CSV table of C-alpha atoms in Angstrom, one decimal:
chain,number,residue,atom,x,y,z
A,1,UNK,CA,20.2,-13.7,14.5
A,2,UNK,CA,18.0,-11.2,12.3
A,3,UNK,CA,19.8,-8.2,11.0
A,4,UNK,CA,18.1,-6.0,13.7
A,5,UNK,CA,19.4,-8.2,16.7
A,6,UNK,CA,22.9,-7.9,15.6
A,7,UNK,CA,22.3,-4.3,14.9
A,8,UNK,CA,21.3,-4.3,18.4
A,9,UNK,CA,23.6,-6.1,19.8
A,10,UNK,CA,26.7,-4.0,18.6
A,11,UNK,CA,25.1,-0.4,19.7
A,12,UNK,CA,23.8,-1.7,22.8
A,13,UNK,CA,27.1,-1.0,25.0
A,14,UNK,CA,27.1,2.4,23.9
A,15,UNK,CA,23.7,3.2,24.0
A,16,UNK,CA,23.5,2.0,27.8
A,17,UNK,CA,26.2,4.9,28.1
A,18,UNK,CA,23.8,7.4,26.6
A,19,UNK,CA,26.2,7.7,23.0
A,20,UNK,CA,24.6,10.4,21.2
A,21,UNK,CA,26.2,8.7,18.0
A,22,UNK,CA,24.6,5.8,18.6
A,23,UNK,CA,21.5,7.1,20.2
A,24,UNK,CA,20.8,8.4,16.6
A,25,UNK,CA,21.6,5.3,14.8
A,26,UNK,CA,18.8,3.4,16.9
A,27,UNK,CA,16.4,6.7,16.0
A,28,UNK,CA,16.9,6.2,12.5
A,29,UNK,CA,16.5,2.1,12.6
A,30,UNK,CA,13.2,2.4,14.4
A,31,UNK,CA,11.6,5.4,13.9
A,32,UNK,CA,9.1,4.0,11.1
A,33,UNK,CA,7.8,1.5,13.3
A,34,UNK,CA,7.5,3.7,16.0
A,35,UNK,CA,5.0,6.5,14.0
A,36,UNK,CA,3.3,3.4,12.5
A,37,UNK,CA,2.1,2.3,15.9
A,38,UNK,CA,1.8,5.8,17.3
A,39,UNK,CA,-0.4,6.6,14.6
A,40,UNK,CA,-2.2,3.9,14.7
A,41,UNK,CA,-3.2,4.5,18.5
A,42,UNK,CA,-3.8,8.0,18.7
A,43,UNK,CA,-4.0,9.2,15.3
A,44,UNK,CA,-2.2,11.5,12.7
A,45,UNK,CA,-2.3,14.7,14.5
A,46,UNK,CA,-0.6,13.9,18.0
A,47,UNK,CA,1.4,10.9,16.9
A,48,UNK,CA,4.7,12.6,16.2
A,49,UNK,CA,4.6,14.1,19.7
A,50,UNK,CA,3.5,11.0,21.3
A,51,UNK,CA,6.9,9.5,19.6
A,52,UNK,CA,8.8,12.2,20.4
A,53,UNK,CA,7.9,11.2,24.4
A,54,UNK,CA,8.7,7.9,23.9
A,55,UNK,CA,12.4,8.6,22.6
A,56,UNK,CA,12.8,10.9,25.8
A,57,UNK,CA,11.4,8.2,27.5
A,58,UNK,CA,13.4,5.5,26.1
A,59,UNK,CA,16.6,7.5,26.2
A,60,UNK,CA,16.5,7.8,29.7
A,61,UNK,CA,15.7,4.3,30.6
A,62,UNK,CA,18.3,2.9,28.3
A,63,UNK,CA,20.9,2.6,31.1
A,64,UNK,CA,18.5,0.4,33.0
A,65,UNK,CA,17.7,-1.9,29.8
A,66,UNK,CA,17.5,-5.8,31.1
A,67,UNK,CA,17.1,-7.1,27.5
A,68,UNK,CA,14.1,-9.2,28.8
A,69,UNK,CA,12.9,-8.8,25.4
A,70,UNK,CA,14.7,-6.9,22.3
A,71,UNK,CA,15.0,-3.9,22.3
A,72,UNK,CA,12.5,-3.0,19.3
A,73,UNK,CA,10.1,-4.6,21.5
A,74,UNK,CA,11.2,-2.8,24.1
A,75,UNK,CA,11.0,0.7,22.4
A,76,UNK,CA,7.5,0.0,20.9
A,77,UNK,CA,6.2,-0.9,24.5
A,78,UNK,CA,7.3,2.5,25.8
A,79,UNK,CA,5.8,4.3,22.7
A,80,UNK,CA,2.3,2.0,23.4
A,81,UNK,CA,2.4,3.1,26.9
A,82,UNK,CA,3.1,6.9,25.9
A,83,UNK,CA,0.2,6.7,23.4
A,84,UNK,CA,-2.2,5.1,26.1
A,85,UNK,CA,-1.0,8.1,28.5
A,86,UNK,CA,-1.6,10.6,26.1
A,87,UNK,CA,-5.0,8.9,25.4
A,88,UNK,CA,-5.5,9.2,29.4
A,89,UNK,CA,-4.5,12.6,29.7
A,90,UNK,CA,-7.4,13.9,26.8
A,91,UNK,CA,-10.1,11.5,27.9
A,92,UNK,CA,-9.5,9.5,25.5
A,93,UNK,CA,-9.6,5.6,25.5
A,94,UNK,CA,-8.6,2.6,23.7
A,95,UNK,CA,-11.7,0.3,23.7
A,96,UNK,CA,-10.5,-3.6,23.4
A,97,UNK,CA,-13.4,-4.2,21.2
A,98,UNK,CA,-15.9,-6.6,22.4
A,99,UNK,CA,-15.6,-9.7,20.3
A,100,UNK,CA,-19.3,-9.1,19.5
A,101,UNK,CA,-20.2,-11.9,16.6
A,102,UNK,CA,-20.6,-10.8,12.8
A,103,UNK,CA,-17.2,-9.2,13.0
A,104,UNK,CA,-16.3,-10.2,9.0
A,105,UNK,CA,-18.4,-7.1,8.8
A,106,UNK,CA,-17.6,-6.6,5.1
A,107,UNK,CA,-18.1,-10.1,4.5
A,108,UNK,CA,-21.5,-10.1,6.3
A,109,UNK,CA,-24.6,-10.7,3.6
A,110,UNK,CA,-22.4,-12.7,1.0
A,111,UNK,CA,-22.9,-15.9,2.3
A,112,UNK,CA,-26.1,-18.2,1.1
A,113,UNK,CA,-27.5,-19.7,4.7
A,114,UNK,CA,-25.4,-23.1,3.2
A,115,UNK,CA,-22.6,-21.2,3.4
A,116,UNK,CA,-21.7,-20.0,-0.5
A,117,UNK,CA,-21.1,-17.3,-2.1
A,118,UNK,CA,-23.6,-15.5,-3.5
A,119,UNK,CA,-22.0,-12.5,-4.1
A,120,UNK,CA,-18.0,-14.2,-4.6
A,121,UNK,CA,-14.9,-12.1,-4.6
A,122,UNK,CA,-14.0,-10.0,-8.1
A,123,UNK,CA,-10.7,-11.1,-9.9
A,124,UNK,CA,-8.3,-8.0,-9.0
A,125,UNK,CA,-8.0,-6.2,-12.7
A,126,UNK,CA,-4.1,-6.2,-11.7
A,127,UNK,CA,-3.0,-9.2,-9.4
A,128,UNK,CA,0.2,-8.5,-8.6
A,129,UNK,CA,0.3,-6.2,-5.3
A,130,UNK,CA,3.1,-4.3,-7.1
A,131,UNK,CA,0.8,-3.3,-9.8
A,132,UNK,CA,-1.9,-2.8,-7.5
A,133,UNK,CA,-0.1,0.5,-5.6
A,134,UNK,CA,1.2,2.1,-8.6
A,135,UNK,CA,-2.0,4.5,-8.5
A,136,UNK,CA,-1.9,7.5,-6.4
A,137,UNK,CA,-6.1,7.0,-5.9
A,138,UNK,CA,-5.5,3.2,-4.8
A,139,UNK,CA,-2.8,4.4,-1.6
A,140,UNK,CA,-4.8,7.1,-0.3
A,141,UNK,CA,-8.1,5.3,-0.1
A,142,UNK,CA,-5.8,2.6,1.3
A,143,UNK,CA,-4.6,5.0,4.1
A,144,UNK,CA,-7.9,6.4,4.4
A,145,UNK,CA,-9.4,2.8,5.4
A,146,UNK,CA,-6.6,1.9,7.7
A,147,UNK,CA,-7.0,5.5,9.5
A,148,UNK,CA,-10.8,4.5,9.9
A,149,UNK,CA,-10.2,1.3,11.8
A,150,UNK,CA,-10.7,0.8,15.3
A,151,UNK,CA,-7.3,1.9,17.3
A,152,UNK,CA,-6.0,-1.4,18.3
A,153,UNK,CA,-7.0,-3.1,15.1
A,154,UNK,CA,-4.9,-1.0,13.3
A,155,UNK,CA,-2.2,-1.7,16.4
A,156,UNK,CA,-2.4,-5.2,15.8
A,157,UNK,CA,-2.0,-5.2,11.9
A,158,UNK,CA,1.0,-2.8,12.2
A,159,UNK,CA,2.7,-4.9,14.3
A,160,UNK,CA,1.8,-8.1,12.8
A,161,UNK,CA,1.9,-7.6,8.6
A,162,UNK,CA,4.0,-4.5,8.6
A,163,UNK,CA,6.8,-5.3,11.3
A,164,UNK,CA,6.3,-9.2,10.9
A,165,UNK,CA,6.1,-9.5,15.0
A,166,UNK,CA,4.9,-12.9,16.7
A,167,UNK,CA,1.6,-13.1,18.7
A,168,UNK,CA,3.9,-13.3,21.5
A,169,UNK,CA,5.3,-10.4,21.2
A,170,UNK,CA,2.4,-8.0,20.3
A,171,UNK,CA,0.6,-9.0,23.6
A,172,UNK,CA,3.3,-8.0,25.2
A,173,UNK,CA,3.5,-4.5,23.2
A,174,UNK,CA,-0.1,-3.5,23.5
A,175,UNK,CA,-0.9,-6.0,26.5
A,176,UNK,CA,-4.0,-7.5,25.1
A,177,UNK,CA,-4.5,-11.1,25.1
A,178,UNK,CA,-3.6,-13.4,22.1
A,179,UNK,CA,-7.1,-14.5,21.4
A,180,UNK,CA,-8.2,-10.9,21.1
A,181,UNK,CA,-5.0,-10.1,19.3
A,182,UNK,CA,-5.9,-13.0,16.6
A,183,UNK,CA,-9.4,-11.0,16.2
A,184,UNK,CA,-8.5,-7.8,16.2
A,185,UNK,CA,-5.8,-9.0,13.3
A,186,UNK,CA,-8.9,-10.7,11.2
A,187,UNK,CA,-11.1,-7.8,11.0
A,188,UNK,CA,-8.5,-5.2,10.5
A,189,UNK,CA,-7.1,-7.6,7.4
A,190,UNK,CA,-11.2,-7.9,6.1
A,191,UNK,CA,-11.9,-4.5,6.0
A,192,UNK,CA,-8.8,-3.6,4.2
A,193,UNK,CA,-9.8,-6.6,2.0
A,194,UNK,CA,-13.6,-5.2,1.6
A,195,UNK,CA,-12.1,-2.0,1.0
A,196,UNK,CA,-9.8,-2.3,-1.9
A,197,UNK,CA,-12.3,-5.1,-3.5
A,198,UNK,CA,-14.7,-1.9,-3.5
A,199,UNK,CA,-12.1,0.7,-5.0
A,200,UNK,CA,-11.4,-2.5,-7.5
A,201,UNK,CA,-15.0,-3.0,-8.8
A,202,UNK,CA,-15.6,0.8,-8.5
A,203,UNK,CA,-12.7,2.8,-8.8
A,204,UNK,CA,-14.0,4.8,-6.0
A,205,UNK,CA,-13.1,5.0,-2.1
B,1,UNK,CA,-16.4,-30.3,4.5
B,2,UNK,CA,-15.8,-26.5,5.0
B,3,UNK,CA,-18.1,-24.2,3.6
B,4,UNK,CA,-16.9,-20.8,1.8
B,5,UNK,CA,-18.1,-18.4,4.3
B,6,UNK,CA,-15.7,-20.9,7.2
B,7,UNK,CA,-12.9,-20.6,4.4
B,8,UNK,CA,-13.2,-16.4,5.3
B,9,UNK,CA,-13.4,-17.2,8.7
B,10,UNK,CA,-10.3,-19.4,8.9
B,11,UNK,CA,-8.0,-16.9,6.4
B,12,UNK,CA,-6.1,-15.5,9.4
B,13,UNK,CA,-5.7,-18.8,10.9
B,14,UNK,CA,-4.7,-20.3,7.5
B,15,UNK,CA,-2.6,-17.6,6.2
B,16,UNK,CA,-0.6,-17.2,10.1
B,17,UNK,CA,-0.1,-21.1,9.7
B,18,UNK,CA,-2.3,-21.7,13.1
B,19,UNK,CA,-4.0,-24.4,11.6
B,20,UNK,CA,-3.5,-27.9,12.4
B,21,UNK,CA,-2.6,-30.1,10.1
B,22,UNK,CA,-6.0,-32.0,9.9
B,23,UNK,CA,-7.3,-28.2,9.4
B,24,UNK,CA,-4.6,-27.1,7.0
B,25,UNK,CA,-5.9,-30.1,4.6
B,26,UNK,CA,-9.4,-29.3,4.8
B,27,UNK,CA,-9.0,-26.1,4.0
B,28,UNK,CA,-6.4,-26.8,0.8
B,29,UNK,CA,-9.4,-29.2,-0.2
B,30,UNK,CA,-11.9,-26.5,-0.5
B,31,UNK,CA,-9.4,-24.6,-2.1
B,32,UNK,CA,-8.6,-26.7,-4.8
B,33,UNK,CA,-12.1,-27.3,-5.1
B,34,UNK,CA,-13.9,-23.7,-4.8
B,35,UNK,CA,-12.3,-20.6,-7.7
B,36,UNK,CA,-14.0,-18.4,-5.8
B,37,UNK,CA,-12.6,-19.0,-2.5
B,38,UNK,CA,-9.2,-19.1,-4.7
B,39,UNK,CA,-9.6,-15.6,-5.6
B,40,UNK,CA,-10.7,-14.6,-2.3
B,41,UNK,CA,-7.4,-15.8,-1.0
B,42,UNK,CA,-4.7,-14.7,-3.4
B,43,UNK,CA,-6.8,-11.5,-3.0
B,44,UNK,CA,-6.4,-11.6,1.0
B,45,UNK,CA,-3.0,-12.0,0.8
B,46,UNK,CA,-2.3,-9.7,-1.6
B,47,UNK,CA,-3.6,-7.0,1.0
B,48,UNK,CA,-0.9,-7.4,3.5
B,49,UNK,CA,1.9,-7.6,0.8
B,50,UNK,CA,0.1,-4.1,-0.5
B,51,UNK,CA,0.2,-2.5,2.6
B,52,UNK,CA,3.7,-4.1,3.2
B,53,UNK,CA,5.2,-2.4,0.3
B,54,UNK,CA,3.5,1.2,0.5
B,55,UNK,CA,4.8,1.0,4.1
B,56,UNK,CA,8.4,0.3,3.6
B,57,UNK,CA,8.8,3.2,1.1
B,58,UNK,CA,7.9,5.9,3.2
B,59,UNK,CA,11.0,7.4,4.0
B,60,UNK,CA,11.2,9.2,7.4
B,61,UNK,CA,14.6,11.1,7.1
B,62,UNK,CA,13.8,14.6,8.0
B,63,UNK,CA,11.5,13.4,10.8
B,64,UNK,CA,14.3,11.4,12.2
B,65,UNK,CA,16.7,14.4,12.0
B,66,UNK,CA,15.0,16.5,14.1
B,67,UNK,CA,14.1,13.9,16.5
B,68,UNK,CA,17.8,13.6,17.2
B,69,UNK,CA,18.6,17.3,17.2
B,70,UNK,CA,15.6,17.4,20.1
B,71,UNK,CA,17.0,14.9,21.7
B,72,UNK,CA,20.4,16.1,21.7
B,73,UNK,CA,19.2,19.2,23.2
B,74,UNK,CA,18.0,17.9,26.5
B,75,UNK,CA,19.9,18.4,29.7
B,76,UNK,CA,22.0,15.1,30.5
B,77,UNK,CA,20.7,13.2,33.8
């Protein structure tokens, strides 16, 4: 049983009876992952409100949790529905991508038609990811790329490298299919690849 | 025999562990074979450990707390 389960498990009974105590336990365990995939859906600007819904939203429907999945899972379902209804609400919508070919887009024009390198990948001057993020210039372009990508790519790659979720699980989160899940996943983790090779070679965004 | 550009292609797959084993092989060959596709690699994983890290040390106290005093605000059902 993972630390969150257990976690869980022991503030469940009281959260079902709307504890307040409790209730703000749970806030502070999940709230990161929440804004992650909030912002990731709809953006900086309305994200906090769109979480702010989804606690309301998940508040009252604790009393009628099943536990059909956990309730992380749970919790980041409401706050992908919320974000799709705010999305609704402003015209906005969530394309699932077409999985149009050529999407290694950074990738694209690197490759000999024999399938080599001709222009191969840069030794990182710093390989350890640790040394990587200790400049400032290095994070910002980094959060400047992943604010760029499509909505659900940066959904998927949330969930997926940052919250360690299964396939399983994310389809059922963003109700996509696993196959466009899986693609949505590659092409979020190229262009963030293509993107700090670039701020490597250059020292530019 | 893979070629580099299939070794980009197949990173996800490789790195999730969705490879089969025949696959997995393959793909260690070209590996130990190709430096470039090496670096391309340690490099692609190095993004998600990157992103990982900058990630987990964002702190979101004061957000939290005023989630919870909103929250504690509303009427009770």
């Amino acid at each position: 049983m993972s630390i969150d389960t257990a976690k869980e498990a022991a503030l469940l009974p009281a959260l079902k009876q709307q504890d307040e105590q409790s209730f703000n336990q749970l806030v502070g365990m999940y709230y990161g992952a929440m804004i992650g995939l909030a912002r990731s859906m709809v953006g900086d600007a309305i994200a906090d409100e769109v979480v702010q819904e989804a606690w309301v939203s998940v508040y009252r429907a604790l009393p009628r949790f099943e536990g059909r999945s956990s309730l992380k899972t749970w919790i980041l379902r409401i706050t992908a529905n919320e974000a799709r209804t705010r999305l609704r609400k402003e015209s906005r919508t969530i394309a699932v991508e077409g999985l149009s070919p050529g999407g290694d887009g950074v990738l694209t024009g690197r490759f000999a038609d024999d399938g080599h390198w001709t222009i191969p990948p840069s030794t990182w001057h710093e390989d350890s990811p640790d040394t990587l993020l200790t400049s400032t210039e290095m994070r910002d372009c980094i959060e400047l790329t992943m604010g760029r990508l499509p909505e659900l790519q940066q959904a998927v790659f949330v969930l997926k490298d940052l919250e360690d979720y299964g396939f399983e699980e994310i389809c059922n989160i963003l109700q996509i299919s696993a196959s466009n899940a899986r693609v949505l996943l590659h092409r979020a983790r190229i262009s963030l690849f293509g993107k700090i090779e670039h701020f490597q070679d250059s020292g530019e965004c | 025999m893979l070629s580099c550009k299939q070794i980009t292609e197949k990173s996800s797959a490789y790195v999730d562990g969705e490879l089969s084993l025949g696959q997995r092989l393959q793909y260690r060959l070209h590996l130990m074979m190709c430096h470039h596709c090496r670096t391309f690699i340690n490099n692609f994983n190095a993004v998600a450990v990157m992103l990982r890290r900058a990630h987990k040390a964002k702190s979101h106290d004061v957000e939290v707390k005023r989630l919870c005093q909103h929250i504690s605000s509303l009427p009770r059902d």
